[in-house]
Coordinates of C-alpha atoms in Angstrom, one line a residue:
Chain A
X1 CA 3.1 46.1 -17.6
X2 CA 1.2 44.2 -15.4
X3 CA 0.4 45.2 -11.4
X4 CA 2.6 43.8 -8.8
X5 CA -0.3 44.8 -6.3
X6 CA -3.1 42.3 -5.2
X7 CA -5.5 41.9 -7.9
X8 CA -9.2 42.3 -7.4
X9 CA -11.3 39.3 -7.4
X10 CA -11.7 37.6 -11.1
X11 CA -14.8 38.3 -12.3
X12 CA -17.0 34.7 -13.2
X13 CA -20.3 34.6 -14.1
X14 CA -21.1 32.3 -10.6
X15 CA -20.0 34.5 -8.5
X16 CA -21.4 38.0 -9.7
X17 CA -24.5 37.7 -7.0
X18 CA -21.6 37.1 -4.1
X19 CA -19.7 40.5 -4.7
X20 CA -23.0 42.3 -5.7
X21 CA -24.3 41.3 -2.2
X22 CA -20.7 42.3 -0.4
X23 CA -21.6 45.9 -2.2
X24 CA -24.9 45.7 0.0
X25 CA -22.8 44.6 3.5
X26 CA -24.6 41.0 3.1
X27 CA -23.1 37.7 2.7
X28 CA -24.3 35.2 0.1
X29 CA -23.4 31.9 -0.3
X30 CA -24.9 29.2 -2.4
X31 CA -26.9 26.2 -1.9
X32 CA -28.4 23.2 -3.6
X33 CA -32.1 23.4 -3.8
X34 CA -32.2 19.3 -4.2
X35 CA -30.1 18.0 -1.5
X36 CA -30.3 21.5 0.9
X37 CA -26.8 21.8 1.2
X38 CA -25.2 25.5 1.3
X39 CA -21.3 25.6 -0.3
X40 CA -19.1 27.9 -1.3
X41 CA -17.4 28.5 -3.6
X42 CA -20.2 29.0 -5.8
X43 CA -20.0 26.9 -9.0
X44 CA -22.8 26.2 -12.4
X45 CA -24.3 23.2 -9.9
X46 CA -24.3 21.3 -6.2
X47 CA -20.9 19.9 -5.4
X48 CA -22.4 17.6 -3.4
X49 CA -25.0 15.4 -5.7
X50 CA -24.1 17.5 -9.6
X51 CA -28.0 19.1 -9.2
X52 CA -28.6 22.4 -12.1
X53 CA -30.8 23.2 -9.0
X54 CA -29.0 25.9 -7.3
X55 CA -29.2 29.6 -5.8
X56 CA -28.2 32.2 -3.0
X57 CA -28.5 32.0 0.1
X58 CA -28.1 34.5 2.7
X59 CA -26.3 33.8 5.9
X60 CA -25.7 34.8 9.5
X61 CA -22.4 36.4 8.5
X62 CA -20.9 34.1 11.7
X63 CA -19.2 31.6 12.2
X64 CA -15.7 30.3 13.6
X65 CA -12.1 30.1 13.0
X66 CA -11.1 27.0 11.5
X67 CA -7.8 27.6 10.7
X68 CA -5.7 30.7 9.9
X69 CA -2.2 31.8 8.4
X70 CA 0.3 35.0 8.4
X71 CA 2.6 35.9 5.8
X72 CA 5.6 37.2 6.5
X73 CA 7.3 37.1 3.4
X74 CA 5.4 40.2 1.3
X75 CA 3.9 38.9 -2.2
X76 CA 2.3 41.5 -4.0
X77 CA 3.5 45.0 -3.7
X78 CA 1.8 47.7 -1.3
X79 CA 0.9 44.8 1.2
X80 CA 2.3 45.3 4.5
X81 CA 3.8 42.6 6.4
X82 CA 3.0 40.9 8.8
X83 CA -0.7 39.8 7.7
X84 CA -3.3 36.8 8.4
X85 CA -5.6 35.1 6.5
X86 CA -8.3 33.0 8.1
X87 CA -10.4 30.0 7.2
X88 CA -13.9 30.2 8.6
X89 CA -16.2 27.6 9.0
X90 CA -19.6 29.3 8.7
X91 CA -22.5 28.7 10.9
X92 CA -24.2 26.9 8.2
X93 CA -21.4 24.7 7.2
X94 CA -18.9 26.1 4.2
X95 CA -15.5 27.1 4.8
X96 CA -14.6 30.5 3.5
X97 CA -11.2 31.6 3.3
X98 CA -10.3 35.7 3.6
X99 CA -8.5 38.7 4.9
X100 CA -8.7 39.1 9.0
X101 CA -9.6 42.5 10.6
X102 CA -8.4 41.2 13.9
X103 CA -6.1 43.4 16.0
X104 CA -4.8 40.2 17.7
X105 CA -4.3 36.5 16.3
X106 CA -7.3 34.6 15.4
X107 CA -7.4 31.5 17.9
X108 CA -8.9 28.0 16.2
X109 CA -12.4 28.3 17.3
X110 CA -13.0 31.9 18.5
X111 CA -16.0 33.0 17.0
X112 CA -16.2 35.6 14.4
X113 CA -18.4 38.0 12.5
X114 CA -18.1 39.4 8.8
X115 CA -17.8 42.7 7.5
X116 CA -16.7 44.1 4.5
X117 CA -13.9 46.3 3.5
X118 CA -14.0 48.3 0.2
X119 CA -11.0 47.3 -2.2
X120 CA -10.0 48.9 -5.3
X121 CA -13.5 49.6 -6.1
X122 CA -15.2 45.8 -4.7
X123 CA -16.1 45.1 -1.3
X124 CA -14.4 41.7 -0.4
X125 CA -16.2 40.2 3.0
X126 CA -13.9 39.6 5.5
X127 CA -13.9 38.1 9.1
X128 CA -13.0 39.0 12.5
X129 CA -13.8 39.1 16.5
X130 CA -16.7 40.9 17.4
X131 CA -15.9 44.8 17.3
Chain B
X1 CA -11.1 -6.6 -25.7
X2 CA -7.3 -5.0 -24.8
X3 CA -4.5 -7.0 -26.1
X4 CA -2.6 -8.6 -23.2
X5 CA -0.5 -5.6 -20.8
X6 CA 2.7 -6.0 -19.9
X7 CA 5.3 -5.5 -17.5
X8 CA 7.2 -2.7 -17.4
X9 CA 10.9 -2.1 -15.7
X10 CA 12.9 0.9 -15.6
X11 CA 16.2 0.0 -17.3
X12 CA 18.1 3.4 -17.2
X13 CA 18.4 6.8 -14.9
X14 CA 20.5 9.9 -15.7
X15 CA 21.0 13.2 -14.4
X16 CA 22.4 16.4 -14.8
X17 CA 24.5 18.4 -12.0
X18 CA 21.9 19.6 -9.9
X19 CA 22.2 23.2 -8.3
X20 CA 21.5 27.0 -8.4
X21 CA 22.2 29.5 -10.8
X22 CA 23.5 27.2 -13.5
X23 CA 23.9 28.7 -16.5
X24 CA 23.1 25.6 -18.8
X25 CA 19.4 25.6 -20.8
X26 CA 16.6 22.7 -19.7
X27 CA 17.1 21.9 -23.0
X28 CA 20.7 21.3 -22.5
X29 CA 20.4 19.4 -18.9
X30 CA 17.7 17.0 -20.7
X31 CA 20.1 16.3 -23.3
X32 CA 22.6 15.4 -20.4
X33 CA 20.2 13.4 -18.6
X34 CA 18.8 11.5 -21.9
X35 CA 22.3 10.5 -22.6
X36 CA 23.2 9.2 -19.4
X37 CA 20.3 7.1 -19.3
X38 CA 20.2 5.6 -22.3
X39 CA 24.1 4.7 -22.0
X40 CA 23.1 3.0 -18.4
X41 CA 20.3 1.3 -20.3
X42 CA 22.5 0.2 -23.3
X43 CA 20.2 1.6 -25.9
X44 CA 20.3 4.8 -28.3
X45 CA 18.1 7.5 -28.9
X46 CA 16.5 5.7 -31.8
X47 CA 15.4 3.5 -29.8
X48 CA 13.2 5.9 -27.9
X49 CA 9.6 6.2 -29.1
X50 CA 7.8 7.4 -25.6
X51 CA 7.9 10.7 -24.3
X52 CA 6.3 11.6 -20.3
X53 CA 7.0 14.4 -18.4
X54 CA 5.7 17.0 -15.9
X55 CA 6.3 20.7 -16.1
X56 CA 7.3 22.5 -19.6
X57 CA 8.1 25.8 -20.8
X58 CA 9.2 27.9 -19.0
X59 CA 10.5 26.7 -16.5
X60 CA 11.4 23.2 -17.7
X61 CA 11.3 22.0 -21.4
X62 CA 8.1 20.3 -24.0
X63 CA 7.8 16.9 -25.4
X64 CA 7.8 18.5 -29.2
X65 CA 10.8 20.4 -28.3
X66 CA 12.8 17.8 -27.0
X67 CA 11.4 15.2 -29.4
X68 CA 12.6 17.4 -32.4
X69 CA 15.7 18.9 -30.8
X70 CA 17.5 15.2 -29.8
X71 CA 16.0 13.4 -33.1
X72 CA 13.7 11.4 -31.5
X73 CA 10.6 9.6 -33.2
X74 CA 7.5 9.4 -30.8
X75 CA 4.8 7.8 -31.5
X76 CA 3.3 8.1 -27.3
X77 CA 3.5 11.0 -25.1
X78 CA 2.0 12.6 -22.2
X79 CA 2.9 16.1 -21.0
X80 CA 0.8 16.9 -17.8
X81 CA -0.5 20.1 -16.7
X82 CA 2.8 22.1 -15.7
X83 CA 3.4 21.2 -12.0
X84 CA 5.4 19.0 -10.4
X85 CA 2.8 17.0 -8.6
X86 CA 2.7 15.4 -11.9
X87 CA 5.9 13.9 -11.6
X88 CA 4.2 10.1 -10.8
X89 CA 1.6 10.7 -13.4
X90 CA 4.1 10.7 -15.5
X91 CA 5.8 7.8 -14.7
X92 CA 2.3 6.0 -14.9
X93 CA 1.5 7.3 -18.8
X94 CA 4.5 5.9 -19.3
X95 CA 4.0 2.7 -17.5
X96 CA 0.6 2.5 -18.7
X97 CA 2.0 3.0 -22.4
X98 CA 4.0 0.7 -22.7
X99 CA 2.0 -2.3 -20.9
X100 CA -0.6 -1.7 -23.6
X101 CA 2.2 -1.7 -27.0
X102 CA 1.5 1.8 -27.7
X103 CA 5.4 2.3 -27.1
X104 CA 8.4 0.4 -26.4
X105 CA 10.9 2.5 -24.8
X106 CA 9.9 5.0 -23.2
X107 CA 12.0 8.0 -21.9
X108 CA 10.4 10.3 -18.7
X109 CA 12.2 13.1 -18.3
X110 CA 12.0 16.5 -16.2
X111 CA 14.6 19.3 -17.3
X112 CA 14.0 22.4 -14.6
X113 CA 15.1 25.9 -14.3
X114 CA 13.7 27.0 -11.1
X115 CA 16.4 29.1 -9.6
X116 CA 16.0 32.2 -11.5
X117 CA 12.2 32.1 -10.8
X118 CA 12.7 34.3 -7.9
X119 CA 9.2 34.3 -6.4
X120 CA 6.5 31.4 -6.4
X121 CA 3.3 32.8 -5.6
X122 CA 1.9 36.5 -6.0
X123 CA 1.9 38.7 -9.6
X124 CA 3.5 36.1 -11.5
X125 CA 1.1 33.8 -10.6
X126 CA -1.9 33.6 -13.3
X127 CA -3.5 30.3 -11.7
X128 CA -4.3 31.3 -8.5
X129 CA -7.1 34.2 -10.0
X130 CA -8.8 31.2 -11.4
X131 CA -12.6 30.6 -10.6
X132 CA -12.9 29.1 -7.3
X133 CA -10.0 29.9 -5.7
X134 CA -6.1 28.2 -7.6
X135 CA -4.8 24.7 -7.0
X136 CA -2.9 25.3 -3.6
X137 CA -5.9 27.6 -1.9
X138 CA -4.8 30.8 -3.5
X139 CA -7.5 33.7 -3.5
X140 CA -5.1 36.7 -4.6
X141 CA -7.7 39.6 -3.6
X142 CA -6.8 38.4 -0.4
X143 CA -3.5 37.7 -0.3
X144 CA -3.7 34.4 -0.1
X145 CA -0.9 33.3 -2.5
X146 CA 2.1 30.8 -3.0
X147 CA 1.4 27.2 -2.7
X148 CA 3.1 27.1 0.4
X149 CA 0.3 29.2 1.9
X150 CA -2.0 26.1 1.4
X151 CA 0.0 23.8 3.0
X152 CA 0.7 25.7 6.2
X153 CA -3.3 26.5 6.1
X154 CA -3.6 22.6 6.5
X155 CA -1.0 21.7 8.7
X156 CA -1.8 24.9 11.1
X157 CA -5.4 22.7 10.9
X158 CA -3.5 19.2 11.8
X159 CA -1.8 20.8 14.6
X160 CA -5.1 22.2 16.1
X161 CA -6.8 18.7 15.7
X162 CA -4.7 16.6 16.9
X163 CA -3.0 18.4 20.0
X164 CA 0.5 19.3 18.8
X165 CA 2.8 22.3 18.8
X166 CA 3.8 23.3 15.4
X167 CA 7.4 23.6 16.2
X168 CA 7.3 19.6 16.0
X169 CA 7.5 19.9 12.0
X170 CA 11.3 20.7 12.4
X171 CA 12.0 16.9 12.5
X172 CA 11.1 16.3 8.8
X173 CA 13.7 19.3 7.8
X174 CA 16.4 18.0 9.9
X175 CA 15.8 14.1 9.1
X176 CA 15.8 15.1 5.4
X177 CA 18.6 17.6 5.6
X178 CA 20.8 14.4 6.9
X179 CA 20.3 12.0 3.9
X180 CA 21.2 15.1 1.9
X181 CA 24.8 15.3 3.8
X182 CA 25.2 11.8 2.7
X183 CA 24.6 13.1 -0.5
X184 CA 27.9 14.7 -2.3
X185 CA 25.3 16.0 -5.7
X186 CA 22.8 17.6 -2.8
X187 CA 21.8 21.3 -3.0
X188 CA 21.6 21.7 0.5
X189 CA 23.9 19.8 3.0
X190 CA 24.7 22.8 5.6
X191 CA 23.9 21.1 9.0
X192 CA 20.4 22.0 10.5
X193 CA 18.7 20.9 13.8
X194 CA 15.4 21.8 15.7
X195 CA 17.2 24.5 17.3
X196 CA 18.6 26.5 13.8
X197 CA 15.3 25.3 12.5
X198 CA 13.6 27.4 15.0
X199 CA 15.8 30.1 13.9
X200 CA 15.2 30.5 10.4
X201 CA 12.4 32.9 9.2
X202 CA 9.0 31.9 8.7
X203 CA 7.5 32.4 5.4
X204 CA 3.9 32.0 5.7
X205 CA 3.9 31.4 9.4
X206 CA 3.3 27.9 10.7
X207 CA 5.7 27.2 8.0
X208 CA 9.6 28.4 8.1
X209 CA 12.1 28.8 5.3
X210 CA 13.3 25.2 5.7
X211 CA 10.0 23.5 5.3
X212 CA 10.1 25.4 1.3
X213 CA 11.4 23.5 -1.3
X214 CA 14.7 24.9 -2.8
X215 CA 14.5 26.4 -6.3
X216 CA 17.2 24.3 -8.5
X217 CA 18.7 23.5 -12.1
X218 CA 18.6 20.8 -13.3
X219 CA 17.6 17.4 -15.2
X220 CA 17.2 13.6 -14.5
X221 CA 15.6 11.3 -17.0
X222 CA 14.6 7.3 -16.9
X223 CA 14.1 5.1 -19.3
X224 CA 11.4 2.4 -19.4
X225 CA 10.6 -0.7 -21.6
X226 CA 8.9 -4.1 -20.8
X227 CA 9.9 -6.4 -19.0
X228 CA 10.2 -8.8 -21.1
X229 CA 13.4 -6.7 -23.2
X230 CA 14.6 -5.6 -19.5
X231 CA 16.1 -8.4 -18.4
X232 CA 17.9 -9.0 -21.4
X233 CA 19.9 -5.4 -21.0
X234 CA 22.6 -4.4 -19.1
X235 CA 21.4 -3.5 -15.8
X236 CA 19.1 -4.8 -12.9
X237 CA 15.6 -4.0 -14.0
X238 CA 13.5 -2.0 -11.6
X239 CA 10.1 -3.8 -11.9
X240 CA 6.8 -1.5 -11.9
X241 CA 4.6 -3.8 -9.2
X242 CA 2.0 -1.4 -9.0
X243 CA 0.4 2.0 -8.7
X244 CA -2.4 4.1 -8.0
X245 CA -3.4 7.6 -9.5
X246 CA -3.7 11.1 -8.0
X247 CA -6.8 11.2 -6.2
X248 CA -9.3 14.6 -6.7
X249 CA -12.9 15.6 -5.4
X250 CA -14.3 18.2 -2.9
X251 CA -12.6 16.1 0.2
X252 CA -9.3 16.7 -1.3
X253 CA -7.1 19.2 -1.0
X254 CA -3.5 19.0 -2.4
X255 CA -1.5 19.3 0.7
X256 CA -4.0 17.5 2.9
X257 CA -4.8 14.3 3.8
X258 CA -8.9 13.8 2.5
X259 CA -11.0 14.8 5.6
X260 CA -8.6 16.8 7.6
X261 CA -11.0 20.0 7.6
X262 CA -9.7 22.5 5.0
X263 CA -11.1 24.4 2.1
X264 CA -14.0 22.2 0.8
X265 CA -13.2 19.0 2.7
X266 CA -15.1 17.5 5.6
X267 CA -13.5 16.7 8.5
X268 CA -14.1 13.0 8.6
X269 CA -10.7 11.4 7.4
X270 CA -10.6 8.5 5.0
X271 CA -9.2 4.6 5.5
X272 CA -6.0 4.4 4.4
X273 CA -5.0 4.0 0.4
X274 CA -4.9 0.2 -0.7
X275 CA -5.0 0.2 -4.1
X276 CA -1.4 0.5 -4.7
X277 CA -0.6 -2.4 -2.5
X278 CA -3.3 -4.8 -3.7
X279 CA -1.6 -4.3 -6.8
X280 CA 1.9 -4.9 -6.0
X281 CA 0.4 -8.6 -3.9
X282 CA 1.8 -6.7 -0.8
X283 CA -0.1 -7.2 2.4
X284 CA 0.6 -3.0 2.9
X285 CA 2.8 0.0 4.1
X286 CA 5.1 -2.0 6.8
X287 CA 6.4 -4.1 3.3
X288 CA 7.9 -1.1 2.5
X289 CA 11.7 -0.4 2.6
X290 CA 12.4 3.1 1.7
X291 CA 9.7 5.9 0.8
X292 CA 10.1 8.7 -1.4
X293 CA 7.6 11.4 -1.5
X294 CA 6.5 14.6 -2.9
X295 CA 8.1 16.9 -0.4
X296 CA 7.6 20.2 -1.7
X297 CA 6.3 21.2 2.0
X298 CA 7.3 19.7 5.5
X299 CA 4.0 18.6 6.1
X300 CA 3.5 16.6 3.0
X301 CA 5.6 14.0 4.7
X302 CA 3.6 13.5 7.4
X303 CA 0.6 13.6 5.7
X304 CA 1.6 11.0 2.7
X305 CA 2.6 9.1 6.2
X306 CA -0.8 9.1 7.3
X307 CA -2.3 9.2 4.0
X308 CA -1.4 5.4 2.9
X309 CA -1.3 4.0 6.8
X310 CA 2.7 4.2 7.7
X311 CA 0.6 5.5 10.8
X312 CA -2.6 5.9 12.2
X313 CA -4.8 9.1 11.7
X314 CA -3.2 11.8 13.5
X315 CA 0.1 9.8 14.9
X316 CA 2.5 11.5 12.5
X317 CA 3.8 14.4 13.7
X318 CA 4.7 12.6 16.5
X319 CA 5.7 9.8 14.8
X320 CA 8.5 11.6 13.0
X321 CA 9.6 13.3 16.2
X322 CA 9.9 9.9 17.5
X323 CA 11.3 7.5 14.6
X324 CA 14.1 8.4 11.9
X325 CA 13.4 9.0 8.2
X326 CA 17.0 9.2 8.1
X327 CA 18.7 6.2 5.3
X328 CA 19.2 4.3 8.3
X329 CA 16.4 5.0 10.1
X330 CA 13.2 3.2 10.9
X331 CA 11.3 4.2 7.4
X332 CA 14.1 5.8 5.5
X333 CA 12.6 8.7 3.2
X334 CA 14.0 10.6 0.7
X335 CA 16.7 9.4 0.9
X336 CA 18.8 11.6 -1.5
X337 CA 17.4 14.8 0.7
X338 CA 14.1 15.0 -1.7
X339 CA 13.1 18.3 -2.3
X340 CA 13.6 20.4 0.8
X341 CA 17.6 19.3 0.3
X342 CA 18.6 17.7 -2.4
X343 CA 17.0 19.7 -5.3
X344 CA 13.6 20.3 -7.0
X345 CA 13.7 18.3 -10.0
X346 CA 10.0 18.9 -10.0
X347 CA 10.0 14.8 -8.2
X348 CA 12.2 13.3 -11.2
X349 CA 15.6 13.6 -8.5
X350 CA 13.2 10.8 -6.3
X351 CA 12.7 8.8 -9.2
X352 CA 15.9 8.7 -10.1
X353 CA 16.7 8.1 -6.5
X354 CA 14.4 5.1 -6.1
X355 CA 16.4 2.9 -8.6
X356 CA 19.6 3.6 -7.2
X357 CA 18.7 2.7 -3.9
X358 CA 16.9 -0.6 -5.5
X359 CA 20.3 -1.3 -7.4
X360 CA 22.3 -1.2 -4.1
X361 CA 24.1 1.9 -5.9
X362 CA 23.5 5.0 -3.2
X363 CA 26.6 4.7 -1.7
X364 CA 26.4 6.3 2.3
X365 CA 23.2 6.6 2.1
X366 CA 22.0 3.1 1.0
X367 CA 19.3 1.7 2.8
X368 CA 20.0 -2.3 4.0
X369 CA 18.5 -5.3 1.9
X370 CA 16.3 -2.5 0.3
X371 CA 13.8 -4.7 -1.9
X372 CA 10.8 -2.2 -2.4
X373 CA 10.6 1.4 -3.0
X374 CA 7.1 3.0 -2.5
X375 CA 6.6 6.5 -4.1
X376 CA 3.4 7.8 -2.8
X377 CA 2.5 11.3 -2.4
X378 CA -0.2 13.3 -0.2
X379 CA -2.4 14.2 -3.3
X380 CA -2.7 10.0 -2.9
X381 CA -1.1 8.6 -6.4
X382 CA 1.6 5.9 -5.9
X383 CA 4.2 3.7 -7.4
X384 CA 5.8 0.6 -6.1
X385 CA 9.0 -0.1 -7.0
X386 CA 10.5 -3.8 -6.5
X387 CA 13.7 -5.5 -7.8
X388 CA 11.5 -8.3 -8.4
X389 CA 8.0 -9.2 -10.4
X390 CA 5.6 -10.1 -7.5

């Protein structure tokens, strides 16, 4: 039978360099070697202008709350309630979207800072106020 | 060169009873539905050769099912990917379908069994663990899940932006909780205000239980042909003046207006949608008598609002707090209760809504001298609706 818990992340070829990097602490994102532009999430070519020409970037690991959530309704088994999820608008421009290690609410612009949090055997990066 | 299109009317609507727990089949509501619409329409089953609709099995039923289970001969169908968002899409194979011959009449149809789903979002959930992230924002590694989650992402965005407090969404619960009192088949009709709004749990916080969709039963079905055979049947035809499809790229996001600033959009908004109007020869929204939209959150009402120019960039939440959506109101809305109240027929129930209120037939909740029905929808596809061929 299948789990009721939170699953880890589904595992695409694009995106293999992403968690392999999270297993190092460092945050990689993608970017378009044709038109510069860094976005997430990664995909086979730029988003922006369809280029083939694409790799990984790294990046500051900063950037600011953009908007957030909290679930209080529980969805997958073993998660506690209350929790938050945040949208993050990087320094360099993508939005990522992840777990908060906040002990208070996230406020729409505070500046935060990744780190990474081991998870059923994958580190997922994840954001919150400076520690 | 394409042979000459035609016009297309909507000749018959049906439903089922509409509710919780019911223990009939889809199968079994779309049979109800079918047959109410084709005796409002005058014609039989064999005269059916088109087939539209949304979701399918499981929760609602397939073309080839209901093709071969009510003896039908098809010779067009469309069956969209299975969510409800489809529900205009349908409608628009169907239109499109029969303006080019490929069909004459054609039946769209949704048959749903929601209620027993229990949970929408988490385990059950196989889409959301696509690449990329699922349809509605979900990333279930970190328990980012349910649809709903998206849409309270975006309107917990809108709220920052444009300077409100969240607890302004309550109007579009309680404005659409009203039409449904004045509607006797409505799931929901228990009275609700800001202040038992306020009350009720949140679910994935902005968002409370009322700004959910229910989980229903239930089927309703139209039937379609050109306008040319309309007028020669029973009932007023419902004319097809023009539409516009669901929009998609990186500055969309489902439950967001393009631009507003979440997952992979920008934050420069768009103009508002024309297409639909052009189409119809109207000169846009304010033409407009009654609106029925995809309301499967609160804030997709005040996006499709802002989305198609009912009101400026950022003016609706405040607009809504400020003007009724009520049948009687200054832009009447779902007017049956849509979604949040009257019942998730995956869309179909608005559909099905939209005629009646054309044909003068919706009772208490009729909307005056109503000539033109818009169905337009935050992911940007619309339909207009008009008792006469502009």
């Amino acid at each position: 039978m299948a789990s009721a818990a939170r699953p880890v992340p589904g595992s695409f070829a694009e995106d293999e360099s992403h968690w392999d990097a999270a297993a190092n602490r460092e945050l990689l994102v993608m970017h378009c070697r044709d038109c510069g532009n860094p976005f997430w999430p990664a995909g086979p070519v730029c988003p922006i202008d369809f280029s083939e020409n694409v790799g990984w970037i790294e990046v500051s690991g900063e950037g600011s709350v953009s908007s957030w959530v909290r679930f209080h309704k529980r969805y997958y088994e073993d998660d506690r309630v209350p929790y938050i999820v945040v949208q993050v608008r990087l320094l360099e421009g993508p939005r990522m979207t992840t777990s908060w290690t906040g002990e208070s609410d996230p406020s729409i612009g505070m500046h935060v800072y990744v780190s990474f949090r081991k998870f059923r055997g994958v580190w997922l990066p994840e954001f919150g106020p400076a520690i | 060169m394409l042979p000459n299109t035609k016009q297309v009317a909507i000749v018959g609507v049906g439903t089922s009873v509409f509710g919780r727990q019911r223990s009939e089949t889809p199968l079994s509501m779309a049979a109800v539905a079918l047959r109410g619409a084709l005796a409002d329409a005058g014609l039989n089953s064999s005269d059916v050769d088109g087939l539209f609709t949304n979701v399918g099995s499981p929760l609602a039923v397939d073309y080839d099912r209901m093709a071969e289970a009510f003896g039908l001969n098809i010779r067009s169908t469309v069956q969209t990917w299975s969510h409800g968002r489809f529900v205009g899409t349908a409608v628009q194979s169907a239109v499109s379908a029969l303006a080019l011959g490929q069909c004459q009449v054609a039946l769209c149809v949704g048959a749903v069994s929601f209620s027993g789903r229990g949970m929408v979002g988490g385990p059950v959930d196989h889409e959301g663990g696509r690449q990329g992230g699922g349809s509605h924002g979900e990333l279930p590694h970190y328990g980012m899940t349910a649809p709903g989650a998206g849409a309270a992402m975006a309107f917990r965005r809108y709220c920052s932006r444009y300077g409100y407090d969240e607890s302004l969404l309550s109007a579009v619960s309680v404005a659409l909780r009203a039409n449904a009192q004045h509607n006797p088949a409505a799931q929901m009709r228990s009275d609700l205000d800001s202040k038992l709004y306020s009350e009720q749990p949140y679910i994935v916080e902005p968002l409370r239980r009322p700004d959910f969709s229910l989980l229903s039963d239930g089927a309703a079905a139209l039937v379609l042909t050109s306008s040319e055979r309309a007028v020669d049947l029973q009932r007023t035809p419902i004319f097809v003046a023009g539409m516009q499809g669901i929009r998609a790229g990186r500055n969309e996001f489902i439950f967001a207006p393009p631009g507003l600033g979440v997952f992979t959009q920008t934050d420069s908004r768009s103009a508002p949608e024309w297409e639909v109007y052009e189409m119809a020869g109207m000169a846009g929204p304010h033409e407009v008598d009654c609106l029925q939209t995809y309301d499967a959150f609160s804030p997709n009402v005040i996006f499709v609002l802002e989305r198609f120019g009912f009101v400026a960039e950022g003016a609706g939440l405040g607009w809504v707090n400020e003007n009724s959506l009520r049948h009687d109101g200054k832009l009447p809305t779902n007017t049956s209760g849509g979604l949040l109240s009257e019942a998730h027929i995956a869309g179909w129930n608005h559909m099905v809504e939209s005629v009646r209120q054309l044909r003068g037939e919706a009772g208490p909740r009729q909307v005056d001298n109503c000539q033109t029905v818009q169905w337009a929808t935050v992911f940007g596809d619309s339909i207009i609706f008009s008792k006469e061929l502009i």
